[in-house]
Tab-separated table of C-alpha atoms in Angstrom:
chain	number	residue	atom	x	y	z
F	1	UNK	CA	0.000	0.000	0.000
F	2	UNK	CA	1.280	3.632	-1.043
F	3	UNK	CA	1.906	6.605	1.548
F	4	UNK	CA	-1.533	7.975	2.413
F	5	UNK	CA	-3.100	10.257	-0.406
F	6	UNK	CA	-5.622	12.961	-0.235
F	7	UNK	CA	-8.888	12.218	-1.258
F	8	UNK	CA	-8.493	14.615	-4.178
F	9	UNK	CA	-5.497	12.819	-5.607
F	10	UNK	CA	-7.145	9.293	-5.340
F	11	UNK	CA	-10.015	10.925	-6.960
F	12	UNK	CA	-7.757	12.123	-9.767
F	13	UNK	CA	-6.791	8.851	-10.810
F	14	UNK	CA	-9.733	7.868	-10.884
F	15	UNK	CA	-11.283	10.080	-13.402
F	16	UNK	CA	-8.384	10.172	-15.624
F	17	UNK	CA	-9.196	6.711	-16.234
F	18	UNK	CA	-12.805	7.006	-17.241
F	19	UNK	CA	-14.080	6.949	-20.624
F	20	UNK	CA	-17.576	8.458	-21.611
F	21	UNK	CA	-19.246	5.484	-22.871
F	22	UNK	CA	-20.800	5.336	-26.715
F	23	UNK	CA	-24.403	6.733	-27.400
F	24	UNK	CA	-27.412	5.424	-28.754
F	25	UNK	CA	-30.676	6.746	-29.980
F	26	UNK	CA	-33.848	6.764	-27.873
F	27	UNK	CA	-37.459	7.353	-28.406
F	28	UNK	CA	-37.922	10.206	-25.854
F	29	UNK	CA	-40.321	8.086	-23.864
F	30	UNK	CA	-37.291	4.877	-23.506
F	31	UNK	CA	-34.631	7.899	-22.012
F	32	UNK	CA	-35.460	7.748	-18.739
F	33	UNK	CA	-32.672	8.910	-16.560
F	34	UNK	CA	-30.052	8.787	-19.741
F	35	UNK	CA	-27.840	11.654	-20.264
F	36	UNK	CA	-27.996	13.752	-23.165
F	37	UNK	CA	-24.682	13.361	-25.913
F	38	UNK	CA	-26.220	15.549	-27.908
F	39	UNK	CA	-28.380	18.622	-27.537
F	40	UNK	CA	-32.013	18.227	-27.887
F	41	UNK	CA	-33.853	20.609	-29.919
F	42	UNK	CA	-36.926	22.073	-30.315
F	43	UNK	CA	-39.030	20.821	-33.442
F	44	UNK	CA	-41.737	23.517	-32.794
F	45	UNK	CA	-42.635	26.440	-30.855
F	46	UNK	CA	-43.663	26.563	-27.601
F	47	UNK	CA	-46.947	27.161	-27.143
F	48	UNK	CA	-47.571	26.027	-30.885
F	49	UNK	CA	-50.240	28.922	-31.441
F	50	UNK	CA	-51.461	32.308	-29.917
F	51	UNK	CA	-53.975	30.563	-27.133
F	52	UNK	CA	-56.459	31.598	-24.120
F	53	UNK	CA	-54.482	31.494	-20.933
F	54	UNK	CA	-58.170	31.632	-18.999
F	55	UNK	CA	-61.406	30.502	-19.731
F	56	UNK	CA	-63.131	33.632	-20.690
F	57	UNK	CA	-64.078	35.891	-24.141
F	58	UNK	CA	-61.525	36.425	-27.253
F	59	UNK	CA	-62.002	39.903	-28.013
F	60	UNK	CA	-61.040	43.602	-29.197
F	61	UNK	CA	-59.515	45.768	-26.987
F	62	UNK	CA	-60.960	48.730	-28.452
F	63	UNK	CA	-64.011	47.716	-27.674
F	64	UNK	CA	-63.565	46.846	-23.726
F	65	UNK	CA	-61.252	49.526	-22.910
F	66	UNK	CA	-64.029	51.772	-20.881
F	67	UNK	CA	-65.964	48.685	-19.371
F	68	UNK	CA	-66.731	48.879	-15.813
F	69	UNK	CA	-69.179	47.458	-13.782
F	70	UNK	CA	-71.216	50.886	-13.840
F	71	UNK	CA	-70.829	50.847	-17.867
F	72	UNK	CA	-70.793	47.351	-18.658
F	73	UNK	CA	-70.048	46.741	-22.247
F	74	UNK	CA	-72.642	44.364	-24.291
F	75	UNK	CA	-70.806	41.801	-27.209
F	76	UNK	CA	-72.533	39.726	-29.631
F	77	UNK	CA	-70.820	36.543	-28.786
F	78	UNK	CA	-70.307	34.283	-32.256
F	79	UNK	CA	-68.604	31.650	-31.999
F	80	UNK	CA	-67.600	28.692	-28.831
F	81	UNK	CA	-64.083	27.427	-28.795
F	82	UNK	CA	-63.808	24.934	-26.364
F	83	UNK	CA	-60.297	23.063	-26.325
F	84	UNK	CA	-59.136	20.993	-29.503
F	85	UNK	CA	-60.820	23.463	-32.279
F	86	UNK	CA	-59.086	24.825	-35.286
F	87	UNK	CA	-61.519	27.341	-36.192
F	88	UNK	CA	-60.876	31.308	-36.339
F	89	UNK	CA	-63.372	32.986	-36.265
F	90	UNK	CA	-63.407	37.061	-37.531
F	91	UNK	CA	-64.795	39.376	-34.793
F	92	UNK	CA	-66.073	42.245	-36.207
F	93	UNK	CA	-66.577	45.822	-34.263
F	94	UNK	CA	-68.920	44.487	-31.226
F	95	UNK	CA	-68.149	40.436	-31.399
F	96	UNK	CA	-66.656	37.983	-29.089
F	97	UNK	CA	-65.933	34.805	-28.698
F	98	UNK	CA	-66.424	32.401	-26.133
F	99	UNK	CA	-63.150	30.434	-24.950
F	100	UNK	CA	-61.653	28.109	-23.050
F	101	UNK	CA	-58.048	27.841	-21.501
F	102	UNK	CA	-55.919	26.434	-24.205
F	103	UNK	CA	-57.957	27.077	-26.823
F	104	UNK	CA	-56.185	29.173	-30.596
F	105	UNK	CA	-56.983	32.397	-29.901
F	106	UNK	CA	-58.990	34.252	-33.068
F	107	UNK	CA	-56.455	36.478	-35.127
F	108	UNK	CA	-58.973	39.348	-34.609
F	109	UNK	CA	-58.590	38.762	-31.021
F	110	UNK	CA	-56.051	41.000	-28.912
F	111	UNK	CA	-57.288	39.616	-25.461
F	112	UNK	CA	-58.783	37.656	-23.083
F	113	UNK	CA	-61.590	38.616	-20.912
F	114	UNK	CA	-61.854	36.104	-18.174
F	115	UNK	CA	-65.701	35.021	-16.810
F	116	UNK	CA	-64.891	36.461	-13.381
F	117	UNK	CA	-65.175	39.831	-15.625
F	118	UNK	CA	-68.441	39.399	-16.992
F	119	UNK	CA	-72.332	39.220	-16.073
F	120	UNK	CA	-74.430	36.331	-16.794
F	121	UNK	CA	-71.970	33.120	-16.589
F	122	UNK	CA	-71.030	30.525	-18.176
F	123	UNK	CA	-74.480	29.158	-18.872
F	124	UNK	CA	-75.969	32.363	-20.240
F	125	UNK	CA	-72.939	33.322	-22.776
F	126	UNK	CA	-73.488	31.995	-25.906
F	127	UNK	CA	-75.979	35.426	-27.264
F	128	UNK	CA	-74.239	38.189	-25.650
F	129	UNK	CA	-72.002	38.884	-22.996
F	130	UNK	CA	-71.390	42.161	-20.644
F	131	UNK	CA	-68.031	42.903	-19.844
F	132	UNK	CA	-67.973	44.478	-16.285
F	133	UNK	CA	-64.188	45.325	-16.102
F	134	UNK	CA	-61.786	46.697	-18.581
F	135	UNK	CA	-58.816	44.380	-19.363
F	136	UNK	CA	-55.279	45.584	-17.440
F	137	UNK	CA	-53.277	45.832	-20.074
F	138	UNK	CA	-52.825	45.093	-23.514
F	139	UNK	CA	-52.654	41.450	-24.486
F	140	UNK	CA	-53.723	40.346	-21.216
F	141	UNK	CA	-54.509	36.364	-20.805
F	142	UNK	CA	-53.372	35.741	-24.312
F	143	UNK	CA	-50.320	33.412	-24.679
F	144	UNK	CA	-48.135	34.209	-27.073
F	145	UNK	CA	-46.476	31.831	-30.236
F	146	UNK	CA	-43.300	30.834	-29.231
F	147	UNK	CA	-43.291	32.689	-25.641
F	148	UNK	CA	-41.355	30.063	-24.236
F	149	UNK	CA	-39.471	28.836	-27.289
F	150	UNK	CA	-38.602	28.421	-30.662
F	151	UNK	CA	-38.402	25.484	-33.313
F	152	UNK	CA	-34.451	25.134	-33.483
F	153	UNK	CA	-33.844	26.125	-29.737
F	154	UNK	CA	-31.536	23.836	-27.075
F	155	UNK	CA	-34.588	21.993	-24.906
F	156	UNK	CA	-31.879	20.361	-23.245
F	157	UNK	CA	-28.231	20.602	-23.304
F	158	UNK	CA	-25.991	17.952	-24.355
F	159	UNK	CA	-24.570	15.974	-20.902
F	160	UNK	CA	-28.065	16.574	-18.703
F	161	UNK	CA	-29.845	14.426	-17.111
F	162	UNK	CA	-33.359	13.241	-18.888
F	163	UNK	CA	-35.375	13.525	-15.622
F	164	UNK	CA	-39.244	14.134	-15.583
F	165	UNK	CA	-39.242	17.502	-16.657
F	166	UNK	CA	-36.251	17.795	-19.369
F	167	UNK	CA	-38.932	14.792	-20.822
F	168	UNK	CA	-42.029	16.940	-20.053
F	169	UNK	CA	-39.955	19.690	-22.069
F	170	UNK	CA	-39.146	17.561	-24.615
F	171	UNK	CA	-42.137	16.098	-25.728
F	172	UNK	CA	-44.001	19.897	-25.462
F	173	UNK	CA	-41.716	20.839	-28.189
F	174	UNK	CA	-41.628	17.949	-30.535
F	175	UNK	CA	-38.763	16.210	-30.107
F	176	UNK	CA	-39.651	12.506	-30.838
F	177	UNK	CA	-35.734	10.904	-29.867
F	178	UNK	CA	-32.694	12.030	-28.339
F	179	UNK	CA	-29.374	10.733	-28.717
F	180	UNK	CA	-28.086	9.353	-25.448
F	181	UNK	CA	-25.285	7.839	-23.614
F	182	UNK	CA	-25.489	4.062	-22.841
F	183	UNK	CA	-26.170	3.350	-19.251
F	184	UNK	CA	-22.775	1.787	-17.649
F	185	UNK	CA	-23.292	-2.039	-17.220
F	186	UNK	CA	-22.093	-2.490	-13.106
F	187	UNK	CA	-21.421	-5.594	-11.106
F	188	UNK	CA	-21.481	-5.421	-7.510
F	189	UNK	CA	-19.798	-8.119	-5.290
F	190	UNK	CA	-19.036	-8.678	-1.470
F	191	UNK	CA	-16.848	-10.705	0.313
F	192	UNK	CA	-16.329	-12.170	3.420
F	193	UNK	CA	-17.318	-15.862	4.600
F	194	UNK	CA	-18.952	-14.268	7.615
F	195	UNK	CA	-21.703	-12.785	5.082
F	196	UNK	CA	-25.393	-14.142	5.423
F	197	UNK	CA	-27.565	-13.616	2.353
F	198	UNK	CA	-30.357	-10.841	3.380
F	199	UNK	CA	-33.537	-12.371	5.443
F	200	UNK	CA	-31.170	-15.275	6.552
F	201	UNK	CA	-31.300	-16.214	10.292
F	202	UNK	CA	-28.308	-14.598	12.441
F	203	UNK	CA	-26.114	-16.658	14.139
F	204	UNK	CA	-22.811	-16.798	16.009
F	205	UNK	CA	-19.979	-15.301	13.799
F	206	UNK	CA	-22.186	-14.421	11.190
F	207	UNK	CA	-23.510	-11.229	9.989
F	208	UNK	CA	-26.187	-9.351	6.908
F	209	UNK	CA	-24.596	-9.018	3.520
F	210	UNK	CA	-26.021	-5.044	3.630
F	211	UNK	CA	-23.446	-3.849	1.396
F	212	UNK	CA	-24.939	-5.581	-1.399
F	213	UNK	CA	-28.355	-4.366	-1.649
F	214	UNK	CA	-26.381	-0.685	-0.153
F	215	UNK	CA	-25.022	-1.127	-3.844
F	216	UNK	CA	-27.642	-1.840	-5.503
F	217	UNK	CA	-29.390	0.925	-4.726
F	218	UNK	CA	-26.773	3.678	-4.897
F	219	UNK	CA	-25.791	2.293	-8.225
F	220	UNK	CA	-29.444	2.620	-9.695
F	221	UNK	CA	-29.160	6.082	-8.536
F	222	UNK	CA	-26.470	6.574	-10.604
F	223	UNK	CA	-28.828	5.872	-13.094
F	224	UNK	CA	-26.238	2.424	-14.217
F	225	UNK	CA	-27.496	-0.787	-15.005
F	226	UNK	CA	-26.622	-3.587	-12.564
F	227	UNK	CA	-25.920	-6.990	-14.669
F	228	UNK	CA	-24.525	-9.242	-11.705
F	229	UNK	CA	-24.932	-8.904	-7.843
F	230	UNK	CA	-22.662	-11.649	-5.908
F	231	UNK	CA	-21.516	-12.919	-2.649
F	232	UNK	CA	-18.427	-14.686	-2.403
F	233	UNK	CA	-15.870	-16.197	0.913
F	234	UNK	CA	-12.592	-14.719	1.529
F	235	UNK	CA	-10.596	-16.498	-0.969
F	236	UNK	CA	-8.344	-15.095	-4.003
F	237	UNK	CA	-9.468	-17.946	-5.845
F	238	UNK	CA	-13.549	-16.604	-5.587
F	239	UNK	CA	-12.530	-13.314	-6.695
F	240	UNK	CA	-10.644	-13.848	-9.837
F	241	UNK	CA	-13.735	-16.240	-10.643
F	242	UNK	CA	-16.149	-13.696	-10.131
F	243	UNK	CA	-14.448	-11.200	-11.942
F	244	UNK	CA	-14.482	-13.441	-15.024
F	245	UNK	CA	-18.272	-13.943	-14.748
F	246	UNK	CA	-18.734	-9.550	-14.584
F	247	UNK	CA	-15.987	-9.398	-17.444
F	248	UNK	CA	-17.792	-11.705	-19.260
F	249	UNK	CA	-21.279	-10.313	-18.833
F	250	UNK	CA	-19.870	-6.809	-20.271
F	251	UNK	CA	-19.249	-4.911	-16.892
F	252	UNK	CA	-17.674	-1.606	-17.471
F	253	UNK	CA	-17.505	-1.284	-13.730
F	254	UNK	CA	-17.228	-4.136	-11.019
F	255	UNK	CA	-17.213	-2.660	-7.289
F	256	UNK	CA	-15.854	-4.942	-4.258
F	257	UNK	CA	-16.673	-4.136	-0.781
F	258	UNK	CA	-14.105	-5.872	1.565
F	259	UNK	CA	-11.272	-7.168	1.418
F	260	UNK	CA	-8.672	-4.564	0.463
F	261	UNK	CA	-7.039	-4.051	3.522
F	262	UNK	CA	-3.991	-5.255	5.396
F	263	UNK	CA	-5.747	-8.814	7.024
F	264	UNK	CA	-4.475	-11.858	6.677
F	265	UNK	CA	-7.969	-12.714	4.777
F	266	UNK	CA	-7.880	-10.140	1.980
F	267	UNK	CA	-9.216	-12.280	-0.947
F	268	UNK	CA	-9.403	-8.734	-3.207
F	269	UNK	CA	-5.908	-7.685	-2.414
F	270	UNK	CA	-5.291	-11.545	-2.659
F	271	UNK	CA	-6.463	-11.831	-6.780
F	272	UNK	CA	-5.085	-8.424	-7.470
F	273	UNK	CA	-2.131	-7.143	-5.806
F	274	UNK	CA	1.067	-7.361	-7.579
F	275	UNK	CA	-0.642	-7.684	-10.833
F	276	UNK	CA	-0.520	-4.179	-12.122
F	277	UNK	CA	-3.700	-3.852	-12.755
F	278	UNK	CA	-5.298	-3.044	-9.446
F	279	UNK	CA	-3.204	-0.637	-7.035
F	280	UNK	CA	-4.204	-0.122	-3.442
F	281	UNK	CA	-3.899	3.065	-1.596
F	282	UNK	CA	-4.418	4.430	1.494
F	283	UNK	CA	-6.331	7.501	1.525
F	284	UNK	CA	-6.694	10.605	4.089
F	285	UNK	CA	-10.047	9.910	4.864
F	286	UNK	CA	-12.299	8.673	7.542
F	287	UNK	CA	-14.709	6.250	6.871
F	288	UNK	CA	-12.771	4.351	3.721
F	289	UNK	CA	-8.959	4.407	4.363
F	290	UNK	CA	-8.083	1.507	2.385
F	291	UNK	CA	-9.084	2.162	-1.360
F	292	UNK	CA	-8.453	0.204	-4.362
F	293	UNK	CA	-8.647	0.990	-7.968
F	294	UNK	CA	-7.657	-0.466	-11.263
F	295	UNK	CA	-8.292	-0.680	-14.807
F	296	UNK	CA	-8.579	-4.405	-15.951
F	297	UNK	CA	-7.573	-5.561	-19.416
F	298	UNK	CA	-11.047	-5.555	-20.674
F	299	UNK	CA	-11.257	-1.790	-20.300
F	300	UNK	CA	-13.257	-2.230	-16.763
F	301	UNK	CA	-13.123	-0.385	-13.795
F	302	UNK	CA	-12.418	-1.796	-10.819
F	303	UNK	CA	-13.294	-0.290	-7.394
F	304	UNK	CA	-12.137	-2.236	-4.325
F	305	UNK	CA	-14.094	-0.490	-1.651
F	306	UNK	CA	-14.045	-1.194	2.247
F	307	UNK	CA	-15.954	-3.825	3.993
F	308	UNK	CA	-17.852	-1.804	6.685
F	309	UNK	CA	-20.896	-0.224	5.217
F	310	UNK	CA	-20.516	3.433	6.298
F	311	UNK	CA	-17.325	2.907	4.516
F	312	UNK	CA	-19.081	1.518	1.426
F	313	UNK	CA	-21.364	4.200	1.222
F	314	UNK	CA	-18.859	7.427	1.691
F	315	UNK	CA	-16.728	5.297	-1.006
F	316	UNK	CA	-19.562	4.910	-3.275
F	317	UNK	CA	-20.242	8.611	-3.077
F	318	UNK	CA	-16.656	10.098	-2.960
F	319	UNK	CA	-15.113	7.858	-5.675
F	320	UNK	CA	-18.099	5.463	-7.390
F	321	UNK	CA	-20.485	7.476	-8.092
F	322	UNK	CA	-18.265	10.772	-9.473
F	323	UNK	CA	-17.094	7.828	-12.273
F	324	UNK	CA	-20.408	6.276	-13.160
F	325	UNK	CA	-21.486	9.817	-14.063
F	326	UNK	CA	-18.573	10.946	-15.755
F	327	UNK	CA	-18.343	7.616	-18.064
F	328	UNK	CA	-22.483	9.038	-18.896
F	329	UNK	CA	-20.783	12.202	-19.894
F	330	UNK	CA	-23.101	14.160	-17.007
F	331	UNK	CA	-21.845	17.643	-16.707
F	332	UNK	CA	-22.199	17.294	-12.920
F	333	UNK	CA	-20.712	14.380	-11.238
F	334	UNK	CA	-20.541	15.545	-7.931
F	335	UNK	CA	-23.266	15.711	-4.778
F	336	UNK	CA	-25.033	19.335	-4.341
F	337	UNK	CA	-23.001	21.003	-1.226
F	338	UNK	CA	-24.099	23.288	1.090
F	339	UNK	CA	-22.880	25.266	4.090
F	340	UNK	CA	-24.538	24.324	7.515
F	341	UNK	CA	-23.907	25.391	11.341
F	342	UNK	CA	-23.562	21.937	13.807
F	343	UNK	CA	-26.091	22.023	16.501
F	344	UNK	CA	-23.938	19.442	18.474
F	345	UNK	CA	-20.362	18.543	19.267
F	346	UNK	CA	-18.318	15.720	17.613
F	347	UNK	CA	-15.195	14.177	17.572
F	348	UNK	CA	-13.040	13.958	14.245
F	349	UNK	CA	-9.889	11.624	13.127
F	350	UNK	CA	-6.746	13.072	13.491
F	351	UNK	CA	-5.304	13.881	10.119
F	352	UNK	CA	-7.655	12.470	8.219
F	353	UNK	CA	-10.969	14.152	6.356
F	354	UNK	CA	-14.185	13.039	7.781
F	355	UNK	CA	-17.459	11.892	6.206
F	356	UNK	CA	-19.734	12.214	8.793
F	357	UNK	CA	-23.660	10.483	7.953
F	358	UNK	CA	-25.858	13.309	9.542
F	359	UNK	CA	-29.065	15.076	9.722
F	360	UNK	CA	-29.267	18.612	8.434
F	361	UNK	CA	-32.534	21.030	9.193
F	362	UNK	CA	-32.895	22.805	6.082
F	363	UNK	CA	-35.106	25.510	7.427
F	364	UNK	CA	-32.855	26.134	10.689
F	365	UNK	CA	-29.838	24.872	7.888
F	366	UNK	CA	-28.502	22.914	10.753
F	367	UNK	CA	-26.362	19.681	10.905
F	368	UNK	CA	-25.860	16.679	13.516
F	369	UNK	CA	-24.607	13.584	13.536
F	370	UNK	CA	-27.237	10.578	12.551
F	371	UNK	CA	-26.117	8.536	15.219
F	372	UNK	CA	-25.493	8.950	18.388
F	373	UNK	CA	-22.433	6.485	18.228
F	374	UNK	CA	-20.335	9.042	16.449
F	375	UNK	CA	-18.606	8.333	12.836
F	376	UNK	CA	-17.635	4.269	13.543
F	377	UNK	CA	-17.757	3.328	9.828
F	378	UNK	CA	-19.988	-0.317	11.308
F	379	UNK	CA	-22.463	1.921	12.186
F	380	UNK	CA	-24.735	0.899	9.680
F	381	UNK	CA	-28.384	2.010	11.905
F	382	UNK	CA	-27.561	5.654	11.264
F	383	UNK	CA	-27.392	5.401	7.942
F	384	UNK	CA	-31.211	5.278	8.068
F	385	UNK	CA	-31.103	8.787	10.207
F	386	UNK	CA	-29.027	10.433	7.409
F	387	UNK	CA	-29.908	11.969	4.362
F	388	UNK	CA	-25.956	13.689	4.147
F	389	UNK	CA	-22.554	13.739	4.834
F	390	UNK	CA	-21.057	16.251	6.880
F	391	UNK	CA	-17.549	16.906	5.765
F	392	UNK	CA	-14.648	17.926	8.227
F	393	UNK	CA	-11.378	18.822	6.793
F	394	UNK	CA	-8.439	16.575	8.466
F	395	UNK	CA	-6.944	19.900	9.615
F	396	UNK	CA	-10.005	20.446	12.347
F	397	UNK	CA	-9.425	18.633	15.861
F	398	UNK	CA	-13.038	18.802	16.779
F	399	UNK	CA	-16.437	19.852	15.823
F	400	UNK	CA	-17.967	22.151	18.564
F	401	UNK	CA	-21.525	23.964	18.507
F	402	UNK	CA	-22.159	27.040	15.613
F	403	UNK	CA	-18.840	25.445	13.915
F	404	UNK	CA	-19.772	26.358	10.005
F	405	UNK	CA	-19.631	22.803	8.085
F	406	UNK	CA	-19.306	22.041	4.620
F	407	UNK	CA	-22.431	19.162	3.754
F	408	UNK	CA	-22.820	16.807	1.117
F	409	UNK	CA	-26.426	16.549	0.588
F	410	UNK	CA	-27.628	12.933	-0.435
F	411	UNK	CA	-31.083	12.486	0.715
């Protein structure tokens, strides 16, 4: 193992061995949670036509301009657009048109008198309407053509997320497909003989494989495709088998959690050290010390994480994650941050930065730990508490109350 690095310089190396995976071409509707590779544009305006932004009467301004509720103003109304119809209708001097929200608005038309405006209701509208109050201002209630946007505009920029509203977006302005990066194909394995499959009866010596399914989420997050989850003892032997099986499946990233350290029973350090492939580090932080990363001869990643699971998930998020995105060609890899004030007191490693799992208050924008145990990287009950990481530099000695800290926000 190499003289302790920062967590910087492990992340480094990292990244400089990522590769933004090839893209592929979606229908809009199949791009769920895919990054853009190219920019998505608009194939029409947004809104598509001048339309009624309240359900109400199309009209002329000149004609309305002195209504008042002691001078109403009596229209001839001529026409009903209700949602859905093409029609447009000419208003001459004197003429409205009854409309609904959404519906083209008549070329004659220069705005929108809403019902709340008017005597006699909805029921009573289709002969003639009175107009009780004069509109605002000029063009009031009528949505423009291409308000929003036009047909050639950037929807969404190339390397963004396609969450539910780039799609809502999307589809408003006509874009059938989108070219895409493919999702990273991830394998997730644990070792240790002491692991029990999840739901197994406890016993003696034995302990939950929570790691795993830890993984399994955290990597879906990362919006990656998980092609093989595995359990397998401490033994060299299991490892190199295992990674065969991922290589073979088409993993562009396998993650280990345990055995990288300096045990006698290492079985990842066992397959890998010495082989070039696969260095381990030590790294200046606390939870996830012990580190290993590689680059296999199939092009893979490798990422030997920590066995504790407070370990696995600060790894996941320093190191994993920052990679899965990048190889998605996401233009932001990293956690949102923000600056809270601790409402408690902790203790913090000496020389080494610390990932803290803790509560924040966003409306007093407070932070505690989530456990009451402190940062011991088995506490794996906190991890239910947290929804972020607070994040001490190895520089600080100890935490104390109002202490301004840096948080990763996860939740």
């Amino acid at each position: 193992m190499s003289a302790r690095r920062t967590v910087e310089e492990q992340l480094t190396r990292v990244l400089e061995a990522v590769q933004v995976l090839e893209a592929e071409t979606r229908a809009i509707r199949d791009a769920a949670g895919r990054t853009l590779a190219d920019p998505a544009t608009a194939a029409h305006d947004i809104p598509l036509f001048d339309n009624s932004a309240m359900d109400g009467f199309a009209v002329r301004e000149a004609d309305v301009a002195g209504a008042s509720e002691e001078h109403p103003v009596t229209l001839r109304v001529i026409a009903d657009l209700p949602a859905g119809v093409a029609t447009d209708p000419a208003l001459g001097q004197g003429e409205a048109a009854r409309i609904m929200t959404g519906s083209p608005t008549p070329t004659d038309a220069d705005v929108i008198v809403p019902f709340e405006d008017t005597a006699g209701g909805l029921a009573d509208s289709l002969g003639e309407v009175q107009v009780l109050r004069a509109p605002a201002k000029p063009g009031v209630f009528v949505r423009r053509r291409g308000a929003d946007l036009h047909a050639g505009d950037e929807v969404v920029l190339a390397g963004e997320r396609l969450g539910a509203f780039q799609i809502a977006a999307a589809v408003a302005a006509g874009i059938a497909e989108v070219t895409v990066t493919r999702a990273p194909r991830v394998a997730v394995v644990s070792t240790g003989s002491e692991l029990l499959a999840p739901g197994d009866a406890p016993e003696r010596g034995r302990i939950p494989d929570s790691n795993g399914p830890l993984l399994e989420q955290l990597v879906a997050d990362a919006d990656a495709e998980l092609v093989l989850v595995a359990r397998v003892v401490d033994e060299a032997d299991a490892v190199r088998a295992v990674t065969a099986e991922a290589t073979a499946l088409g993993a562009d990233v396998i993650v280990f959690t345990g055995g990288v350290s300096a045990g006698a029973y290492e079985p990842v350090r066992g397959a890998f050290d010495g082989g070039g492939e696969v260095e381990f580090a030590a790294v200046a932080m606390q939870p996830g010390k012990p580190q290993a990363f590689g680059v296999l001869a199939s092009g893979a990643l490798v990422f030997g994480l920590p066995g504790n699971p407070v370990s696995v998930a600060v790894s996941f998020e320093v190191f994993v994650r920052p990679a899965l995105l990048a190889m998605q060609g996401r233009t932001g890899i990293h956690r949102p941050r923000a600056s809270f004030t601790a409402d408690a007191a902790w203790t913090t490693p000496p020389g080494r930065r610390q990932y803290l799992p803790a509560i924040v208050d966003l409306a007093a924008r407070t932070v505690r730990p989530a456990t009451a145990g402190g940062s011991g990287s088995h506490l794996a009950g906190g991890l239910a508490r947290a929804h972020a990481f607070a994040i001490v530099p190895a520089e600080v000695e100890a935490v104390a109350v109002g202490d301004v800290i840096d948080v990763m926000l996860v939740g």
